[in-house]
Coordinates of C-alpha atoms and ligand atoms in Angstrom, one line a residue:
X173 CA 0.0 0.0 0.0
X174 CA 1.4 3.4 -1.0
X175 CA 2.3 5.9 1.7
X176 CA 0.8 8.7 -0.4
X177 CA -2.7 9.1 -1.9
X178 CA -4.7 11.2 -4.3
X179 CA -7.2 13.6 -2.7
X180 CA -9.2 16.7 -3.4
X181 CA -8.3 19.7 -1.2
X182 CA -9.8 23.1 -0.6
X183 CA -7.1 25.5 -1.8
X184 CA -8.8 28.6 -0.4
X185 CA -12.3 29.7 0.6
X186 CA -14.5 30.1 -2.5
X187 CA -16.6 28.6 -5.2
X188 CA -16.4 25.1 -6.6
X189 CA -13.2 25.9 -8.6
X190 CA -11.1 26.1 -5.3
X191 CA -11.4 22.3 -5.2
X192 CA -8.2 20.8 -6.6
X193 CA -6.7 17.3 -7.0
X194 CA -3.6 16.9 -4.8
X195 CA -1.2 14.3 -3.3
X196 CA -1.3 13.8 0.4
X197 CA 0.1 11.3 2.9
X198 CA -2.1 8.3 3.5
X199 CA -3.7 8.7 7.0
X200 CA -2.6 6.4 9.8
X201 CA -5.3 5.1 12.3
X202 CA -5.3 6.4 15.8
X203 CA -6.4 4.0 18.6
X204 CA -10.0 3.0 18.0
X205 CA -9.9 4.0 14.3
X206 CA -9.8 2.1 11.0
X207 CA -8.4 3.2 7.7
X208 CA -10.7 2.7 4.7
X209 CA -9.7 2.4 1.0
X210 CA -12.5 4.7 -0.3
X211 CA -14.6 3.3 -3.2
X212 CA -17.1 6.2 -3.2
X213 CA -17.4 9.4 -1.3
X214 CA -20.8 11.1 -0.7
X215 CA -21.1 14.8 -1.5
X216 CA -23.2 16.9 0.9
X217 CA -24.2 20.6 1.3
X218 CA -22.0 20.9 4.4
X219 CA -19.0 20.2 2.1
X220 CA -20.0 23.3 0.1
X221 CA -20.3 25.3 3.3
X222 CA -16.8 24.1 4.3
X223 CA -15.4 25.0 0.9
X224 CA -16.9 28.5 1.1
X225 CA -15.2 29.0 4.5
X226 CA -18.4 28.9 6.5
X227 CA -18.1 25.5 8.3
X228 CA -14.6 24.8 9.7
X229 CA -13.6 21.2 10.4
X230 CA -13.7 20.4 14.1
X231 CA -10.3 20.3 16.0
X232 CA -8.2 17.3 15.0
X233 CA -10.2 16.5 11.9
X234 CA -8.8 16.3 8.4
X235 CA -8.9 19.6 6.4
X236 CA -10.0 17.6 3.3
X237 CA -13.7 17.7 2.6
X238 CA -15.9 14.6 2.7
X239 CA -18.2 13.5 5.6
X240 CA -19.1 10.0 4.4
X241 CA -17.6 7.2 2.3
X242 CA -18.0 3.5 1.4
X243 CA -15.0 1.2 0.9
X244 CA -12.9 -1.6 2.4
X245 CA -11.1 -1.6 5.7
X246 CA -7.4 -1.8 5.0
X247 CA -5.8 -1.0 8.4
X248 CA -7.2 -1.6 11.9
X249 CA -6.0 0.6 14.7
X250 CA -5.2 -0.4 18.3
X251 CA -8.2 -1.6 20.3
X252 CA -10.5 -2.2 17.3
X253 CA -12.3 -5.5 17.6
X254 CA -15.5 -5.0 15.5
X255 CA -13.8 -4.8 12.1
X256 CA -11.1 -6.6 10.3
X257 CA -9.1 -5.9 7.1
X258 CA -11.2 -6.6 4.0
X259 CA -14.6 -5.7 5.6
X260 CA -16.9 -3.7 3.4
X261 CA -18.2 -0.7 5.3
X262 CA -19.8 2.7 4.9
X263 CA -18.8 5.3 7.4
X264 CA -19.5 8.6 8.9
X265 CA -16.2 10.6 8.7
X266 CA -14.9 13.6 10.7
X267 CA -13.7 14.8 7.2
X268 CA -11.3 13.6 4.6
X269 CA -13.7 11.5 2.4
X270 CA -12.6 13.1 -0.9
X271 CA -9.4 10.9 -0.9
X272 CA -8.2 7.4 -1.7
X273 CA -7.9 6.6 2.0
X274 CA -9.6 7.9 5.1
X275 CA -9.3 7.3 8.9
X276 CA -12.4 7.3 11.0
X277 CA -13.5 5.9 14.4
X278 CA -14.4 2.2 14.0
X279 CA -17.6 2.8 15.9
X280 CA -18.8 5.2 13.1
X281 CA -18.6 2.4 10.5
X282 CA -21.6 0.3 9.5
X283 CA -21.7 -2.8 7.2
X284 CA -22.7 -2.2 3.6
X285 CA -26.3 -3.5 3.7
X286 CA -26.9 -6.8 1.9
X287 CA -27.6 -6.4 -1.8
X288 CA -26.4 -2.8 -1.9
X289 CA -23.5 -1.6 -4.1
X290 CA -20.7 0.6 -2.9
X291 CA -22.0 3.7 -4.7
X292 CA -25.4 3.5 -3.0
X293 CA -23.7 2.7 0.4
X294 CA -21.7 5.9 0.2
X295 CA -25.1 7.8 0.1
X296 CA -26.1 6.5 3.5
X297 CA -24.1 7.7 6.5
X298 CA -24.4 11.6 6.5
X299 CA -28.1 11.7 5.8
X300 CA -29.2 8.6 7.8
X301 CA -27.2 9.7 10.9
X302 CA -28.7 13.3 10.6
X303 CA -32.3 12.2 9.9
X304 CA -32.3 9.5 12.6
X305 CA -30.9 11.7 15.3
X306 CA -33.0 14.8 14.5
X307 CA -36.4 13.3 13.4
X308 CA -36.6 10.3 15.7
X309 CA -34.2 10.8 18.7
X310 CA -34.6 14.6 19.0
X311 CA -37.9 15.2 17.3
X312 CA -39.6 12.0 18.7
X313 CA -41.7 11.3 15.5
X314 CA -44.4 8.8 16.2
X315 CA -46.7 6.7 13.9
X316 CA -49.8 8.6 12.9
X317 CA -48.2 12.1 13.4
X318 CA -48.2 14.7 10.7
X319 CA -44.6 15.3 9.7
X320 CA -43.4 18.2 7.4
X321 CA -39.9 18.0 5.9
X322 CA -38.7 20.9 3.8
X323 CA -36.3 20.3 0.9
X324 CA -38.0 17.0 0.2
X325 CA -35.8 16.3 -2.9
X326 CA -32.5 16.8 -1.0
X327 CA -30.4 14.0 0.3
X328 CA -31.8 14.7 3.8
X329 CA -35.3 15.1 2.4
X330 CA -35.4 11.8 0.4
X331 CA -34.2 10.0 3.5
X332 CA -36.6 11.6 5.9
X333 CA -39.6 11.0 3.7
X334 CA -38.9 7.3 3.5
X335 CA -38.1 6.7 7.1
X336 CA -41.0 8.7 8.4
X337 CA -43.3 6.9 5.9
X338 CA -42.1 3.4 6.9
X339 CA -42.8 4.1 10.6
X340 CA -46.3 5.1 9.8
X341 CA -46.2 8.9 10.0
X342 CA -48.1 11.1 7.6
X343 CA -45.5 12.9 5.5
X344 CA -45.8 16.4 4.0
X345 CA -42.9 18.0 2.2
X346 CA -41.9 21.0 0.1
X347 CA -39.8 21.0 -3.1
X348 CA -39.0 23.5 -5.8
X349 CA -40.6 21.9 -8.9
X350 CA -43.4 19.6 -9.9
X351 CA -40.9 16.9 -11.0
X352 CA -39.3 17.0 -7.5
X353 CA -42.7 16.9 -5.9
X354 CA -43.7 13.8 -8.0
X355 CA -40.5 12.0 -6.8
X356 CA -41.3 12.9 -3.2
X357 CA -44.8 11.3 -3.5
X358 CA -43.2 8.2 -5.1
X359 CA -41.0 8.0 -2.0
X360 CA -43.9 8.0 0.4
X361 CA -45.0 11.6 0.9
X362 CA -48.8 11.9 1.2
X363 CA -48.6 15.5 -0.1
X364 CA -45.7 17.3 -1.8
X365 CA -46.0 21.1 -1.9
X366 CA -44.3 23.0 -4.8
X367 CA -43.4 26.0 -2.7
X368 CA -43.1 28.2 -5.8
X369 CA -46.8 27.9 -6.5
X370 CA -48.4 26.9 -3.1
X371 CA -48.1 28.1 0.5
X372 CA -47.1 25.2 2.8
X373 CA -48.7 27.0 5.8
X374 CA -52.1 26.9 4.2
X375 CA -51.7 23.2 3.4
X376 CA -50.6 22.2 6.9
X377 CA -53.1 24.4 8.7
X378 CA -55.9 22.8 6.7
X379 CA -54.7 19.4 8.0
X380 CA -54.7 20.5 11.7
X381 CA -51.0 21.5 11.8
X382 CA -47.7 19.5 11.8
X383 CA -46.7 17.6 14.9
X384 CA -43.1 17.8 13.8
X385 CA -41.2 19.9 11.2
X386 CA -37.6 19.2 10.0
X387 CA -36.3 22.4 8.5
X388 CA -33.0 23.3 6.7
X389 CA -34.2 26.5 5.0
X390 CA -34.7 28.9 8.0
X391 CA -35.1 32.6 7.1
X392 CA -38.8 33.5 6.6
X393 CA -39.6 29.8 7.0
X394 CA -39.1 30.1 10.7
X395 CA -42.2 32.1 11.6
X396 CA -44.1 30.2 8.8
X397 CA -43.1 26.9 10.4
X398 CA -44.3 28.2 13.8
X399 CA -47.7 29.0 12.2
X400 CA -47.8 25.6 10.6
X401 CA -47.3 23.6 13.8
X402 CA -50.1 22.0 15.7
X403 CA -50.4 22.7 19.5
X404 CA -47.5 21.0 21.3
X405 CA -45.7 20.7 17.9
X406 CA -41.9 20.5 17.6
X407 CA -39.6 22.3 15.1
X408 CA -36.1 20.8 14.5
X409 CA -33.7 23.1 12.7
X410 CA -30.7 21.5 10.9
X411 CA -29.5 24.3 8.6
X412 CA -30.3 27.8 7.4
X413 CA -30.1 27.9 3.6
X414 CA -32.0 31.2 3.7
X415 CA -30.3 32.6 6.8
X416 CA -30.5 32.1 10.6
X417 CA -31.8 35.5 11.7
X418 CA -35.4 36.4 11.9
X419 CA -38.0 38.3 13.9
X420 CA -40.3 35.8 15.7
X421 CA -43.2 36.3 18.1
X422 CA -42.4 33.9 20.9
X423 CA -45.9 34.2 22.3
X424 CA -46.9 31.5 19.9
X425 CA -44.3 29.2 21.4
X426 CA -45.7 29.8 24.9
X427 CA -49.4 29.9 24.1
X428 CA -49.3 26.7 22.0
X429 CA -46.6 24.9 24.0
X430 CA -44.2 24.5 21.0
X431 CA -40.7 23.2 21.1
X432 CA -37.9 24.7 18.9
X433 CA -34.7 22.7 18.8
X434 CA -32.0 21.7 16.4
X435 CA -28.5 20.2 16.0
X436 CA -25.5 19.7 13.8
X437 CA -23.9 16.3 13.5
X438 CA -20.3 17.0 12.9
X439 CA -19.2 18.7 16.1
X440 CA -20.9 16.0 18.3
X441 CA -18.7 13.7 20.4
X442 CA -17.4 10.4 19.0
X443 CA -19.5 8.6 21.7
X444 CA -22.7 10.4 20.6
X445 CA -22.1 9.5 17.0
X446 CA -21.4 5.8 17.9
X447 CA -24.7 5.7 19.8
X448 CA -26.5 6.9 16.6
X449 CA -24.6 4.3 14.6
X450 CA -25.9 1.6 17.0
X451 CA -29.4 2.8 16.7
X452 CA -29.2 2.8 12.9
X453 CA -27.8 -0.7 12.9
X454 CA -30.7 -2.0 15.0
X455 CA -33.6 0.0 13.6
X456 CA -32.7 1.1 10.0
X457 CA -30.2 -1.4 8.5
X458 CA -32.8 -4.2 8.5
X459 CA -35.1 -1.9 6.5
X460 CA -32.4 -1.3 3.9
X461 CA -31.5 -5.0 3.7
X462 CA -35.2 -5.8 3.1
X463 CA -35.5 -3.2 0.4
X464 CA -38.2 -1.3 2.3
X465 CA -36.2 1.9 2.0
X466 CA -33.2 2.7 -0.3
X467 CA -31.0 5.7 -0.9
X468 CA -31.9 7.9 -3.8
X469 CA -28.8 8.5 -5.9
X470 CA -28.9 11.2 -8.5
X471 CA -25.4 11.1 -10.1
X472 CA -21.8 10.0 -9.9
X473 CA -18.7 12.1 -10.7
X474 CA -15.0 11.2 -10.8
X475 CA -13.0 12.3 -7.8
X476 CA -11.1 14.7 -10.1
X477 CA -14.5 16.3 -11.0
X478 CA -15.4 17.3 -7.5
X479 CA -15.7 20.9 -8.6
X480 CA -18.3 19.9 -11.2
X481 CA -20.2 17.9 -8.6
X482 CA -20.3 20.9 -6.2
X483 CA -21.5 23.2 -8.9
X484 CA -24.2 20.8 -9.8
X485 CA -25.3 20.4 -6.2
X486 CA -25.4 24.1 -5.8
X487 CA -27.6 24.4 -8.9
X488 CA -30.2 22.4 -6.9
X489 CA -31.1 20.5 -10.1
X490 CA -30.5 17.1 -8.4
X491 CA -32.9 14.8 -6.6
X492 CA -31.2 12.8 -3.8
X493 CA -27.5 12.1 -3.5
X494 CA -24.4 12.9 -5.5
X495 CA -21.3 10.7 -5.1
X496 CA -17.7 10.8 -6.2
X497 CA -16.1 7.6 -7.6
X498 CA -12.7 7.3 -5.9
X499 CA -11.5 3.6 -6.1
Ligands
NAP83 N1 -27.5 19.7 11.0 C1 -26.8 18.7 10.4 O1 -26.2 17.9 11.1 C2 -26.8 18.5 8.9 C3 -26.3 17.4 8.4 C4 -26.3 17.3 7.0 C5 -26.9 18.2 6.2 N2 -27.5 19.3 6.8 C6 -28.1 20.4 6.0 O2 -29.3 19.8 5.4 C7 -29.5 20.5 4.2 C8 -29.7 19.4 3.1 O3 -28.5 18.8 2.9 P1 -28.3 17.9 1.6 O4 -26.8 17.5 1.6 O5 -29.3 16.8 1.7 O6 -28.6 19.0 0.5 P2 -29.0 19.0 -1.0 O7 -29.2 17.6 -1.5 O8 -28.0 19.8 -1.7 O9 -30.4 19.7 -1.0 C9 -30.7 21.0 -0.7 C10 -32.1 21.3 -1.3 O10 -32.7 22.3 -0.5 C11 -33.7 22.9 -1.4 N3 -33.8 24.3 -1.0 C12 -34.9 24.8 -0.4 N4 -34.7 26.1 -0.1 C13 -33.4 26.4 -0.5 C14 -32.6 27.6 -0.4 N5 -33.1 28.7 0.1 N6 -31.4 27.5 -0.9 C15 -30.9 26.4 -1.5 N7 -31.6 25.3 -1.5 C16 -32.8 25.3 -1.0 C17 -33.2 22.8 -2.8 O11 -34.2 22.1 -3.6 P3 -35.5 22.9 -4.1 O12 -35.3 24.4 -3.7 O13 -35.5 22.8 -5.6 O14 -36.6 22.3 -3.4 C18 -31.9 21.9 -2.7 O15 -31.8 20.9 -3.7 C19 -28.3 21.4 3.9 O16 -28.7 22.7 4.3 C20 -27.3 20.9 4.8 O17 -26.4 21.9 5.2 C21 -27.4 19.5 8.1

């Protein structure tokens, strides 16, 4: 195995063109980590935020972008007992996925589900960890509840629609075109709202309000989300594509006993992420193996074309996930 590797680095904060192919040292595992030979790396919006200089890697993490990958374990660090060389895994990464090799805590790896190829497996970790922890653990979604997820055609949205549908929630979603809305319905949404032609507040209020909303848009969606919630409803914020600052009348929160919360995955502790991985293995991996849910993959780019993949993602023309073919 070579001591060096090909990777894509962020040369400076900026647009997609700041992503460049480079040669780096292959990472060594710390205690409790494995090194994976990357087959595919998932591309996510947070990678674009990092590239733009708005989402710094946590202390000790690789400066290379890439929060998830699939591949084969090639080195096992001290103290790792769950994985051996040759195992096929998909993994949540602290960073560094846009590279031929990446190191990550062994406890953040999951087996490639039966019957799934490596490209699909690379689509799983970032969105499934995020959706499981925010919709089910933090948001407490229950069967029969009305659930609204914004950005239904995103990697996060396509995952949230399927998981919420399979547990028996009633799923409402927003997306920016009729084509995207049709795909969301195919994935299990009861109602997909084209936000360019229809007001989601009206739709949800007519239904009695949402028990839970998962939002990545923010901006003027925040007061509109509050108006769309049923009494005792919960709003979970995972990003602010339209900005985090807004004027909000908190009397609604008090009078209707609403809960507003949120989280980001990347800065959480290794132990917290390992607990999410355990929950996914128990609750979600059997659904993937049985084909009851599946990642929605839009397109595949070569590692050297990471800039093109980012430009495409930021055009928002995609439905589901974009991956980079590495190995
Ligand atoms: N908190 C966390 O831990 C965490 C983890 C992962 C991702 N995230 C966040 O979750 C969001 C989705 O991530 P992803 O990787 O699944 O993204 P993605 O596939 O790139 O999808 C984002 C989609 O959001 C829709 N959108 C709605 N309003 C928008 C606006 N004002 N600006 C841009 N797009 C808008 C777009 O589709 P249409 O407008 O056409 O409907 C776009 O395709 C991102 O904001 C990401 O940062 C958060």
